[in-house]
Amino acid sequence: MPARLPAAGFIASLDSSAIDLSEAQTLPPECYTDKDFYEFEKEALYYHEWLCAGRESWVPNVGDYFTTQIVGEPIVVARGRDGQVNAMSSVCAHRAMLVAEGSGNTRMFLCPYHHWAYGLDGRLTGAPAMEKTCNFRKEDHGLTRFKVEIWQGFVFVNFDMDAAPLAPRLTAVTDAIAHYDLANAEGERPREPGVFPWNWKVMFENNNDGYHASKLHQGPLHDFVPSERAEFPDADPADAGFLRYNGTLHPDASFNATQRALLPVFPGLDETDRNRMTFANIPPTLSLVMMSDMVIYLILRPTGPETMEQDTGVLVAPGASRHPSFAHKMEMNMIAAMHIIDQDMHVDALVQVGLRSRFAPRGRYAWQEGAQIQFNRWLVKRYRETYDRLTGPAVQPALTTA
């Protein structure tokens, strides 16, 4: 439980960020800057929601593993001898040494400190010199296991072993992106995470903001996907994800100087898919930008109230990477994409500076920011439920937008 909970009035004030778009306010600046709120947010979101850790393709063989950290929790994901993907704390059950770093292939996880050994499923298999320790049973001292679910080739973990399954709450998103067949898409693992000086929600909001696209990114690398063609399908805040669509001026639009797909188009796409970009979001950790020939995925990991890491990866159609010109065409795409991303990151950094100001507002929304309301409703539902769980349902919903 966080040491200090938000004030009851503060929680009540969040409701005005989750009402109709035409009347809603942005979230309070403290949601992006305050250390105590960040601790509350860990309990509200990260300790009970499904969190994207990576791609299943990163552990194709038995014994393959990779490590990551989410809100400071060290995680190891490994392919077990039964072929199943396991996710566990990488903290040794003896003295808290990390038993795994980086990625690779192994027969077991051996703590380098005292040589406690763990199987690929986290079970303790060896504990030297523990025979004189009273009431010690190896089966009681394995690595802490997490729930695992594979969705569209992404590995999701949940620290809460009682959490409801992920897939049933992603039906609308799954149906909307089914033609991409992301489970079979190709893409190398990102090399190093980006480290950024802003709150994770600043990044998540920017990636789903239809309003800024034709302003900040005005020019030949983005004009084919105008803001006025943004669409925001309804989403239930109880669901695990939401969508944004943006119509394009021509089919198979893509981020490069030609404005058209250079790589092979995902083979299952229909005419509707090929005439828009789709933005699929599974907060708090995964955001997808989907074009006809390329999908960019962002895996977000907060490291503090005003800092975060992010894995940025690319997926392409099966077989696309084997074409002799693939590397050159991908380079063309990434030059354009990085130009746009650089613009976004400059803005994200300055937004975080602004959010620290004593004059930071609770602003109002334009209709092209519909995805922000979907996000707010997802957040506020979980903030309020967690506050009620920790204190009792004493805070009544706000009745005004003031």
PDB file of N, CA, C and O in Angstrom, residues 200-246:
ATOM      1  N   TRP A 200       5.248   8.538 -18.192  1.00  0.00           N
ATOM      2  CA  TRP A 200       4.844   7.581 -19.217  1.00  0.00           C
ATOM      3  C   TRP A 200       3.541   7.973 -19.900  1.00  0.00           C
ATOM      4  O   TRP A 200       3.358   7.700 -21.101  1.00  0.00           O
ATOM      5  N   LYS A 201       2.645   8.660 -19.180  1.00  0.00           N
ATOM      6  CA  LYS A 201       1.365   9.044 -19.781  1.00  0.00           C
ATOM      7  C   LYS A 201       1.541  10.125 -20.844  1.00  0.00           C
ATOM      8  O   LYS A 201       0.743  10.210 -21.781  1.00  0.00           O
ATOM      9  N   VAL A 202       2.574  10.952 -20.696  1.00  0.00           N
ATOM     10  CA  VAL A 202       2.864  11.950 -21.733  1.00  0.00           C
ATOM     11  C   VAL A 202       3.149  11.245 -23.055  1.00  0.00           C
ATOM     12  O   VAL A 202       2.647  11.632 -24.118  1.00  0.00           O
ATOM     13  N   MET A 203       3.941  10.184 -23.009  1.00  0.00           N
ATOM     14  CA  MET A 203       4.254   9.412 -24.210  1.00  0.00           C
ATOM     15  C   MET A 203       3.017   8.697 -24.750  1.00  0.00           C
ATOM     16  O   MET A 203       2.742   8.719 -25.952  1.00  0.00           O
ATOM     17  N   PHE A 204       2.266   8.067 -23.867  1.00  0.00           N
ATOM     18  CA  PHE A 204       1.083   7.320 -24.298  1.00  0.00           C
ATOM     19  C   PHE A 204       0.071   8.257 -24.942  1.00  0.00           C
ATOM     20  O   PHE A 204      -0.535   7.933 -25.976  1.00  0.00           O
ATOM     21  N   GLU A 205      -0.130   9.423 -24.362  1.00  0.00           N
ATOM     22  CA  GLU A 205      -1.077  10.389 -24.914  1.00  0.00           C
ATOM     23  C   GLU A 205      -0.602  10.913 -26.271  1.00  0.00           C
ATOM     24  O   GLU A 205      -1.397  11.053 -27.209  1.00  0.00           O
ATOM     25  N   ASN A 206       0.668  11.223 -26.374  1.00  0.00           N
ATOM     26  CA  ASN A 206       1.189  11.736 -27.640  1.00  0.00           C
ATOM     27  C   ASN A 206       0.977  10.742 -28.770  1.00  0.00           C
ATOM     28  O   ASN A 206       0.608  11.126 -29.885  1.00  0.00           O
ATOM     29  N   ASN A 207       1.195   9.471 -28.489  1.00  0.00           N
ATOM     30  CA  ASN A 207       1.061   8.473 -29.539  1.00  0.00           C
ATOM     31  C   ASN A 207      -0.380   8.316 -30.002  1.00  0.00           C
ATOM     32  O   ASN A 207      -0.629   7.779 -31.076  1.00  0.00           O
ATOM     33  N   ASN A 208      -1.333   8.803 -29.217  1.00  0.00           N
ATOM     34  CA  ASN A 208      -2.741   8.637 -29.553  1.00  0.00           C
ATOM     35  C   ASN A 208      -3.448   9.956 -29.807  1.00  0.00           C
ATOM     36  O   ASN A 208      -4.676  10.008 -29.841  1.00  0.00           O
ATOM     37  N   ASP A 209      -2.673  10.990 -30.008  1.00  0.00           N
ATOM     38  CA  ASP A 209      -3.238  12.326 -30.193  1.00  0.00           C
ATOM     39  C   ASP A 209      -3.413  12.622 -31.682  1.00  0.00           C
ATOM     40  O   ASP A 209      -2.446  12.936 -32.376  1.00  0.00           O
ATOM     41  N   GLY A 210      -4.648  12.514 -32.153  1.00  0.00           N
ATOM     42  CA  GLY A 210      -4.904  12.848 -33.545  1.00  0.00           C
ATOM     43  C   GLY A 210      -4.826  14.340 -33.827  1.00  0.00           C
ATOM     44  O   GLY A 210      -4.660  14.761 -34.976  1.00  0.00           O
ATOM     45  N   TYR A 211      -4.953  15.146 -32.796  1.00  0.00           N
ATOM     46  CA  TYR A 211      -5.049  16.594 -32.943  1.00  0.00           C
ATOM     47  C   TYR A 211      -3.750  17.223 -33.428  1.00  0.00           C
ATOM     48  O   TYR A 211      -3.742  18.132 -34.259  1.00  0.00           O
ATOM     49  N   HIS A 212      -2.619  16.742 -32.915  1.00  0.00           N
ATOM     50  CA  HIS A 212      -1.350  17.397 -33.208  1.00  0.00           C
ATOM     51  C   HIS A 212      -0.745  16.998 -34.550  1.00  0.00           C
ATOM     52  O   HIS A 212       0.143  17.677 -35.061  1.00  0.00           O
ATOM     53  N   ALA A 213      -1.238  15.894 -35.136  1.00  0.00           N
ATOM     54  CA  ALA A 213      -0.530  15.286 -36.264  1.00  0.00           C
ATOM     55  C   ALA A 213      -0.341  16.247 -37.438  1.00  0.00           C
ATOM     56  O   ALA A 213       0.739  16.345 -38.013  1.00  0.00           O
ATOM     57  N   SER A 214      -1.400  16.959 -37.810  1.00  0.00           N
ATOM     58  CA  SER A 214      -1.309  17.860 -38.964  1.00  0.00           C
ATOM     59  C   SER A 214      -0.710  19.211 -38.610  1.00  0.00           C
ATOM     60  O   SER A 214      -0.530  20.050 -39.497  1.00  0.00           O
ATOM     61  N   LYS A 215      -0.409  19.426 -37.332  1.00  0.00           N
ATOM     62  CA  LYS A 215       0.210  20.678 -36.911  1.00  0.00           C
ATOM     63  C   LYS A 215       1.707  20.464 -36.696  1.00  0.00           C
ATOM     64  O   LYS A 215       2.537  20.966 -37.455  1.00  0.00           O
ATOM     65  N   LEU A 216       2.044  19.663 -35.708  1.00  0.00           N
ATOM     66  CA  LEU A 216       3.443  19.418 -35.395  1.00  0.00           C
ATOM     67  C   LEU A 216       4.180  18.755 -36.551  1.00  0.00           C
ATOM     68  O   LEU A 216       5.332  19.089 -36.847  1.00  0.00           O
ATOM     69  N   HIS A 217       3.535  17.804 -37.222  1.00  0.00           N
ATOM     70  CA  HIS A 217       4.200  17.013 -38.261  1.00  0.00           C
ATOM     71  C   HIS A 217       3.880  17.500 -39.679  1.00  0.00           C
ATOM     72  O   HIS A 217       4.068  16.764 -40.642  1.00  0.00           O
ATOM     73  N   GLN A 218       3.409  18.714 -39.801  1.00  0.00           N
ATOM     74  CA  GLN A 218       3.032  19.251 -41.117  1.00  0.00           C
ATOM     75  C   GLN A 218       4.193  19.138 -42.097  1.00  0.00           C
ATOM     76  O   GLN A 218       5.320  19.507 -41.798  1.00  0.00           O
ATOM     77  N   GLY A 219       3.900  18.567 -43.277  1.00  0.00           N
ATOM     78  CA  GLY A 219       4.931  18.405 -44.290  1.00  0.00           C
ATOM     79  C   GLY A 219       4.753  17.106 -45.046  1.00  0.00           C
ATOM     80  O   GLY A 219       3.852  16.308 -44.752  1.00  0.00           O
ATOM     81  N   PRO A 220       5.602  16.843 -46.029  1.00  0.00           N
ATOM     82  CA  PRO A 220       5.397  15.698 -46.931  1.00  0.00           C
ATOM     83  C   PRO A 220       5.542  14.333 -46.276  1.00  0.00           C
ATOM     84  O   PRO A 220       5.104  13.339 -46.851  1.00  0.00           O
ATOM     85  N   LEU A 221       6.140  14.260 -45.082  1.00  0.00           N
ATOM     86  CA  LEU A 221       6.300  12.962 -44.434  1.00  0.00           C
ATOM     87  C   LEU A 221       5.072  12.547 -43.630  1.00  0.00           C
ATOM     88  O   LEU A 221       5.014  11.423 -43.128  1.00  0.00           O
ATOM     89  N   HIS A 222       4.082  13.470 -43.521  1.00  0.00           N
ATOM     90  CA  HIS A 222       2.917  13.147 -42.699  1.00  0.00           C
ATOM     91  C   HIS A 222       1.600  13.656 -43.265  1.00  0.00           C
ATOM     92  O   HIS A 222       0.526  13.265 -42.780  1.00  0.00           O
ATOM     93  N   ASP A 223       1.613  14.487 -44.282  1.00  0.00           N
ATOM     94  CA  ASP A 223       0.386  15.123 -44.752  1.00  0.00           C
ATOM     95  C   ASP A 223      -0.623  14.147 -45.335  1.00  0.00           C
ATOM     96  O   ASP A 223      -1.794  14.490 -45.501  1.00  0.00           O
ATOM     97  N   PHE A 224      -0.205  12.931 -45.633  1.00  0.00           N
ATOM     98  CA  PHE A 224      -1.117  11.944 -46.207  1.00  0.00           C
ATOM     99  C   PHE A 224      -2.040  11.324 -45.155  1.00  0.00           C
ATOM    100  O   PHE A 224      -2.916  10.531 -45.482  1.00  0.00           O
ATOM    101  N   VAL A 225      -1.852  11.676 -43.880  1.00  0.00           N
ATOM    102  CA  VAL A 225      -2.699  11.135 -42.809  1.00  0.00           C
ATOM    103  C   VAL A 225      -3.206  12.321 -41.972  1.00  0.00           C
ATOM    104  O   VAL A 225      -2.757  12.552 -40.859  1.00  0.00           O
ATOM    105  N   PRO A 226      -4.166  13.100 -42.506  1.00  0.00           N
ATOM    106  CA  PRO A 226      -4.590  14.354 -41.889  1.00  0.00           C
ATOM    107  C   PRO A 226      -5.429  14.153 -40.627  1.00  0.00           C
ATOM    108  O   PRO A 226      -6.183  13.184 -40.503  1.00  0.00           O
ATOM    109  N   SER A 227      -5.311  15.101 -39.712  1.00  0.00           N
ATOM    110  CA  SER A 227      -6.017  15.020 -38.440  1.00  0.00           C
ATOM    111  C   SER A 227      -7.524  14.952 -38.601  1.00  0.00           C
ATOM    112  O   SER A 227      -8.222  14.320 -37.798  1.00  0.00           O
ATOM    113  N   GLU A 228      -8.053  15.612 -39.628  1.00  0.00           N
ATOM    114  CA  GLU A 228      -9.516  15.642 -39.783  1.00  0.00           C
ATOM    115  C   GLU A 228     -10.104  14.286 -40.154  1.00  0.00           C
ATOM    116  O   GLU A 228     -11.328  14.113 -40.142  1.00  0.00           O
ATOM    117  N   ARG A 229      -9.256  13.306 -40.451  1.00  0.00           N
ATOM    118  CA  ARG A 229      -9.745  11.959 -40.727  1.00  0.00           C
ATOM    119  C   ARG A 229      -9.590  11.018 -39.529  1.00  0.00           C
ATOM    120  O   ARG A 229      -9.698   9.805 -39.672  1.00  0.00           O
ATOM    121  N   ALA A 230      -9.383  11.572 -38.357  1.00  0.00           N
ATOM    122  CA  ALA A 230      -9.261  10.765 -37.149  1.00  0.00           C
ATOM    123  C   ALA A 230     -10.624  10.224 -36.723  1.00  0.00           C
ATOM    124  O   ALA A 230     -11.642  10.907 -36.836  1.00  0.00           O
ATOM    125  N   GLU A 231     -10.640   8.997 -36.230  1.00  0.00           N
ATOM    126  CA  GLU A 231     -11.846   8.357 -35.711  1.00  0.00           C
ATOM    127  C   GLU A 231     -11.511   7.670 -34.392  1.00  0.00           C
ATOM    128  O   GLU A 231     -10.412   7.141 -34.222  1.00  0.00           O
ATOM    129  N   PHE A 232     -12.500   7.661 -33.493  1.00  0.00           N
ATOM    130  CA  PHE A 232     -12.271   7.135 -32.146  1.00  0.00           C
ATOM    131  C   PHE A 232     -13.422   6.206 -31.765  1.00  0.00           C
ATOM    132  O   PHE A 232     -14.441   6.655 -31.231  1.00  0.00           O
ATOM    133  N   PRO A 233     -13.286   4.908 -32.021  1.00  0.00           N
ATOM    134  CA  PRO A 233     -14.355   3.967 -31.663  1.00  0.00           C
ATOM    135  C   PRO A 233     -14.596   3.961 -30.150  1.00  0.00           C
ATOM    136  O   PRO A 233     -13.669   4.127 -29.357  1.00  0.00           O
ATOM    137  N   ASP A 234     -15.856   3.769 -29.780  1.00  0.00           N
ATOM    138  CA  ASP A 234     -16.194   3.674 -28.363  1.00  0.00           C
ATOM    139  C   ASP A 234     -15.469   2.484 -27.732  1.00  0.00           C
ATOM    140  O   ASP A 234     -15.240   1.456 -28.376  1.00  0.00           O
ATOM    141  N   ALA A 235     -15.137   2.633 -26.467  1.00  0.00           N
ATOM    142  CA  ALA A 235     -14.494   1.549 -25.717  1.00  0.00           C
ATOM    143  C   ALA A 235     -15.033   1.543 -24.301  1.00  0.00           C
ATOM    144  O   ALA A 235     -15.297   2.602 -23.723  1.00  0.00           O
ATOM    145  N   ASP A 236     -15.206   0.370 -23.752  1.00  0.00           N
ATOM    146  CA  ASP A 236     -15.625   0.221 -22.368  1.00  0.00           C
ATOM    147  C   ASP A 236     -14.400   0.391 -21.481  1.00  0.00           C
ATOM    148  O   ASP A 236     -13.391  -0.292 -21.682  1.00  0.00           O
ATOM    149  N   PRO A 237     -14.441   1.287 -20.479  1.00  0.00           N
ATOM    150  CA  PRO A 237     -13.273   1.445 -19.598  1.00  0.00           C
ATOM    151  C   PRO A 237     -12.851   0.157 -18.896  1.00  0.00           C
ATOM    152  O   PRO A 237     -11.705   0.036 -18.470  1.00  0.00           O
ATOM    153  N   ALA A 238     -13.787  -0.804 -18.779  1.00  0.00           N
ATOM    154  CA  ALA A 238     -13.433  -2.083 -18.164  1.00  0.00           C
ATOM    155  C   ALA A 238     -12.589  -2.951 -19.084  1.00  0.00           C
ATOM    156  O   ALA A 238     -11.938  -3.897 -18.627  1.00  0.00           O
ATOM    157  N   ASP A 239     -12.599  -2.644 -20.384  1.00  0.00           N
ATOM    158  CA  ASP A 239     -11.790  -3.407 -21.323  1.00  0.00           C
ATOM    159  C   ASP A 239     -10.305  -3.136 -21.086  1.00  0.00           C
ATOM    160  O   ASP A 239      -9.929  -2.165 -20.420  1.00  0.00           O
ATOM    161  N   ALA A 240      -9.479  -3.955 -21.702  1.00  0.00           N
ATOM    162  CA  ALA A 240      -8.034  -3.827 -21.505  1.00  0.00           C
ATOM    163  C   ALA A 240      -7.371  -2.956 -22.566  1.00  0.00           C
ATOM    164  O   ALA A 240      -6.158  -2.736 -22.498  1.00  0.00           O
ATOM    165  N   GLY A 241      -8.121  -2.467 -23.564  1.00  0.00           N
ATOM    166  CA  GLY A 241      -7.499  -1.670 -24.608  1.00  0.00           C
ATOM    167  C   GLY A 241      -8.507  -0.835 -25.363  1.00  0.00           C
ATOM    168  O   GLY A 241      -9.719  -0.959 -25.183  1.00  0.00           O
ATOM    169  N   PHE A 242      -8.002   0.045 -26.229  1.00  0.00           N
ATOM    170  CA  PHE A 242      -8.863   0.894 -27.050  1.00  0.00           C
ATOM    171  C   PHE A 242      -8.148   1.206 -28.361  1.00  0.00           C
ATOM    172  O   PHE A 242      -6.955   0.911 -28.528  1.00  0.00           O
ATOM    173  N   LEU A 243      -8.880   1.823 -29.299  1.00  0.00           N
ATOM    174  CA  LEU A 243      -8.397   2.017 -30.663  1.00  0.00           C
ATOM    175  C   LEU A 243      -8.483   3.482 -31.085  1.00  0.00           C
ATOM    176  O   LEU A 243      -9.282   4.262 -30.560  1.00  0.00           O
ATOM    177  N   ARG A 244      -7.659   3.828 -32.047  1.00  0.00           N
ATOM    178  CA  ARG A 244      -7.808   5.067 -32.815  1.00  0.00           C
ATOM    179  C   ARG A 244      -7.549   4.730 -34.267  1.00  0.00           C
ATOM    180  O   ARG A 244      -6.602   3.988 -34.576  1.00  0.00           O
ATOM    181  N   TYR A 245      -8.367   5.264 -35.155  1.00  0.00           N
ATOM    182  CA  TYR A 245      -8.137   5.126 -36.590  1.00  0.00           C
ATOM    183  C   TYR A 245      -7.832   6.504 -37.174  1.00  0.00           C
ATOM    184  O   TYR A 245      -8.282   7.528 -36.658  1.00  0.00           O
ATOM    185  N   ASN A 246      -7.051   6.515 -38.249  1.00  0.00           N
ATOM    186  CA  ASN A 246      -6.851   7.759 -38.990  1.00  0.00           C
ATOM    187  C   ASN A 246      -6.837   7.446 -40.479  1.00  0.00           C
ATOM    188  O   ASN A 246      -5.946   6.737 -40.962  1.00  0.00           O
TER     189      ASN A 246
END
